[in-house]
PDB file of C-alpha atoms in Angstrom:
ATOM      1  CA  MET D   1     103.387 147.013  68.014  1.00 70.00           C
ATOM      2  CA  ASP D   2     105.038 144.141  69.798  1.00 84.00           C
ATOM      3  CA  LEU D   3     107.933 141.971  68.647  1.00 84.00           C
ATOM      4  CA  GLN D   4     105.741 139.260  67.095  1.00 82.00           C
ATOM      5  CA  ASP D   5     103.986 141.821  64.864  1.00 86.00           C
ATOM      6  CA  GLN D   6     107.302 143.309  63.792  1.00 86.00           C
ATOM      7  CA  LEU D   7     108.641 139.877  62.876  1.00 83.00           C
ATOM      8  CA  LYS D   8     105.499 139.125  60.832  1.00 85.00           C
ATOM      9  CA  ASN D   9     106.016 142.373  58.919  1.00 87.00           C
ATOM     10  CA  LEU D  10     109.668 141.546  58.219  1.00 87.00           C
ATOM     11  CA  PHE D  11     109.094 137.868  57.354  1.00 86.00           C
ATOM     12  CA  PRO D  12     105.515 137.394  56.087  1.00 84.00           C
ATOM     13  CA  ASP D  13     106.095 133.818  54.827  1.00 83.00           C
ATOM     14  CA  HIS D  14     107.601 132.495  58.055  1.00 75.00           C
ATOM     15  CA  GLU D  15     105.520 130.082  60.117  1.00 76.00           C
ATOM     16  CA  PRO D  16     106.527 129.959  63.794  1.00 68.00           C
ATOM     17  CA  SER D  17     107.273 126.475  65.063  1.00 71.00           C
ATOM     18  CA  PRO D  18     105.337 125.231  68.079  1.00 72.00           C
ATOM     19  CA  GLU D  19     107.280 125.702  71.274  1.00 69.00           C
ATOM     20  CA  GLU D  20     108.518 122.559  72.928  1.00 61.00           C
ATOM     21  CA  SER D  21     107.535 122.211  76.542  1.00 60.00           C
ATOM     22  CA  ILE D  22     110.386 121.238  78.809  1.00 61.00           C
ATOM     23  CA  GLU D  23     109.260 119.247  81.790  1.00 62.00           C
ATOM     24  CA  GLU D  24     111.345 119.671  84.900  1.00 61.00           C
ATOM     25  CA  VAL D  25     111.547 116.562  87.031  1.00 59.00           C
ATOM     26  CA  ALA D  26     111.787 117.219  90.740  1.00 60.00           C
ATOM     27  CA  HIS D  27     114.905 115.730  92.289  1.00 62.00           C
ATOM     28  CA  GLU D  28     114.024 112.983  94.740  1.00 70.00           C
ATOM     29  CA  LEU D  29     116.199 112.366  97.759  1.00 71.00           C
ATOM     30  CA  TYR D  30     117.367 108.864  98.618  1.00 71.00           C
ATOM     31  CA  VAL D  31     115.430 107.698 101.683  1.00 74.00           C
ATOM     32  CA  GLN D  32     117.430 105.188 103.679  1.00 77.00           C
ATOM     33  CA  LYS D  33     116.310 102.490 106.076  1.00 79.00           C
ATOM     34  CA  GLU D  34     118.821 103.254 108.818  1.00 85.00           C
ATOM     35  CA  PRO D  35     117.976 106.247 111.036  1.00 88.00           C
ATOM     36  CA  MET D  36     119.891 109.498 110.763  1.00 89.00           C
ATOM     37  CA  ILE D  37     121.433 110.851 113.960  1.00 90.00           C
ATOM     38  CA  CYS D  38     120.405 114.304 115.150  1.00 91.00           C
ATOM     39  CA  LYS D  39     122.580 115.431 118.065  1.00 92.00           C
ATOM     40  CA  PHE D  40     123.285 118.557 120.077  1.00 91.00           C
ATOM     41  CA  GLU D  41     126.769 119.903 120.811  1.00 90.00           C
ATOM     42  CA  LYS D  42     128.320 123.067 122.112  1.00 91.00           C
ATOM     43  CA  ARG D  43     131.157 124.369 119.981  1.00 89.00           C
ATOM     44  CA  LYS D  44     133.099 127.389 121.202  1.00 91.00           C
ATOM     45  CA  GLY D  45     130.298 128.090 123.686  1.00 91.00           C
ATOM     46  CA  LYS D  46     127.591 128.150 120.992  1.00 92.00           C
ATOM     47  CA  ALA D  47     124.794 125.618 120.582  1.00 92.00           C
ATOM     48  CA  THR D  48     124.899 123.557 117.373  1.00 93.00           C
ATOM     49  CA  THR D  49     122.756 120.767 115.968  1.00 93.00           C
ATOM     50  CA  ILE D  50     124.547 118.079 113.966  1.00 93.00           C
ATOM     51  CA  ILE D  51     122.877 115.649 111.556  1.00 92.00           C
ATOM     52  CA  GLU D  52     124.882 112.559 110.558  1.00 91.00           C
ATOM     53  CA  GLY D  53     124.399 109.125 109.086  1.00 88.00           C
ATOM     54  CA  TYR D  54     123.068 109.807 105.588  1.00 85.00           C
ATOM     55  CA  GLU D  55     123.963 107.048 103.126  1.00 84.00           C
ATOM     56  CA  GLY D  56     122.985 108.793  99.879  1.00 81.00           C
ATOM     57  CA  THR D  57     125.133 110.962  97.625  1.00 84.00           C
ATOM     58  CA  ASP D  58     126.799 114.144  98.837  1.00 85.00           C
ATOM     59  CA  GLU D  59     124.697 116.214  96.417  1.00 87.00           C
ATOM     60  CA  ASP D  60     121.476 114.888  97.982  1.00 85.00           C
ATOM     61  CA  PHE D  61     122.815 115.653 101.443  1.00 86.00           C
ATOM     62  CA  LYS D  62     123.725 119.207 100.365  1.00 88.00           C
ATOM     63  CA  ILE D  63     120.224 119.713  98.963  1.00 88.00           C
ATOM     64  CA  LEU D  64     118.769 118.457 102.246  1.00 88.00           C
ATOM     65  CA  ALA D  65     121.035 120.824 104.209  1.00 90.00           C
ATOM     66  CA  LYS D  66     119.919 123.776 102.120  1.00 92.00           C
ATOM     67  CA  GLU D  67     116.240 122.911 102.603  1.00 91.00           C
ATOM     68  CA  ILE D  68     116.650 122.663 106.376  1.00 91.00           C
ATOM     69  CA  LYS D  69     118.555 125.948 106.587  1.00 93.00           C
ATOM     70  CA  THR D  70     115.979 127.827 104.505  1.00 93.00           C
ATOM     71  CA  LYS D  71     112.971 126.387 106.366  1.00 93.00           C
ATOM     72  CA  LEU D  72     114.457 127.291 109.752  1.00 92.00           C
ATOM     73  CA  SER D  73     116.049 130.559 108.556  1.00 93.00           C
ATOM     74  CA  VAL D  74     119.335 129.732 110.254  1.00 94.00           C
ATOM     75  CA  GLY D  75     122.955 129.424 109.254  1.00 93.00           C
ATOM     76  CA  GLY D  76     124.827 126.216 108.876  1.00 92.00           C
ATOM     77  CA  THR D  77     127.232 124.218 106.778  1.00 90.00           C
ATOM     78  CA  PHE D  78     127.902 120.832 105.236  1.00 89.00           C
ATOM     79  CA  LYS D  79     131.226 119.297 106.342  1.00 88.00           C
ATOM     80  CA  ASP D  80     132.635 115.786 106.574  1.00 87.00           C
ATOM     81  CA  ASP D  81     129.349 114.007 105.737  1.00 86.00           C
ATOM     82  CA  SER D  82     127.407 115.927 108.377  1.00 90.00           C
ATOM     83  CA  ILE D  83     125.128 118.957 108.441  1.00 91.00           C
ATOM     84  CA  ILE D  84     125.961 121.508 111.124  1.00 93.00           C
ATOM     85  CA  ILE D  85     123.138 123.917 112.008  1.00 93.00           C
ATOM     86  CA  GLN D  86     123.631 126.941 114.261  1.00 93.00           C
ATOM     87  CA  GLY D  87     121.400 126.666 117.332  1.00 92.00           C
ATOM     88  CA  ASP D  88     119.444 123.907 119.059  1.00 90.00           C
ATOM     89  CA  TYR D  89     116.760 122.967 116.526  1.00 90.00           C
ATOM     90  CA  ARG D  90     116.629 119.207 117.065  1.00 91.00           C
ATOM     91  CA  ASP D  91     112.855 118.969 117.416  1.00 91.00           C
ATOM     92  CA  LYS D  92     112.103 121.109 114.357  1.00 92.00           C
ATOM     93  CA  ILE D  93     114.720 119.324 112.242  1.00 91.00           C
ATOM     94  CA  MET D  94     113.354 115.942 113.281  1.00 91.00           C
ATOM     95  CA  THR D  95     109.814 116.925 112.220  1.00 93.00           C
ATOM     96  CA  ILE D  96     111.105 118.211 108.846  1.00 91.00           C
ATOM     97  CA  LEU D  97     113.045 114.995 108.215  1.00 89.00           C
ATOM     98  CA  LYS D  98     110.177 112.762 109.321  1.00 90.00           C
ATOM     99  CA  ALA D  99     107.830 114.615 106.959  1.00 91.00           C
ATOM    100  CA  LYS D 100     110.251 113.780 104.125  1.00 87.00           C
ATOM    101  CA  GLY D 101     110.163 110.082 105.094  1.00 87.00           C
ATOM    102  CA  PHE D 102     113.469 109.764 106.958  1.00 87.00           C
ATOM    103  CA  LYS D 103     113.939 107.932 110.223  1.00 89.00           C
ATOM    104  CA  VAL D 104     115.643 110.140 112.789  1.00 90.00           C
ATOM    105  CA  LYS D 105     117.230 109.259 116.120  1.00 90.00           C
ATOM    106  CA  ARG D 106     117.718 111.928 118.800  1.00 89.00           C
ATOM    107  CA  VAL D 107     121.078 111.750 120.563  1.00 84.00           C
ATOM    108  CA  GLY D 108     122.354 113.796 123.502  1.00 75.00           C
ATOM    109  CA  GLY D 109     120.650 115.951 126.125  1.00 63.00           C
TER     110      GLY D 109
END
């Protein structure tokens, strides 16, 4: 006997109300007209990729940073309006951003 049957036995006159469906709206990122800058730097002897130039909100930029880090399975952070990714992943990051509709400019090396 499952929970619904037990409730019907306890409250025979009760009519269950239809469940309301909650529709989740996917969050859309702000796509800007100006290109974002994807550059390569060495910090403390380690290769890093830095993405700068996003004009949307910080929350959108953080969501974008998280998506990039999970797709590439790498570490990184969001600091001072830039995404810092561990390693040289400029080409892969540029393809991910272009697939999302962003314009990307490659800078350095």
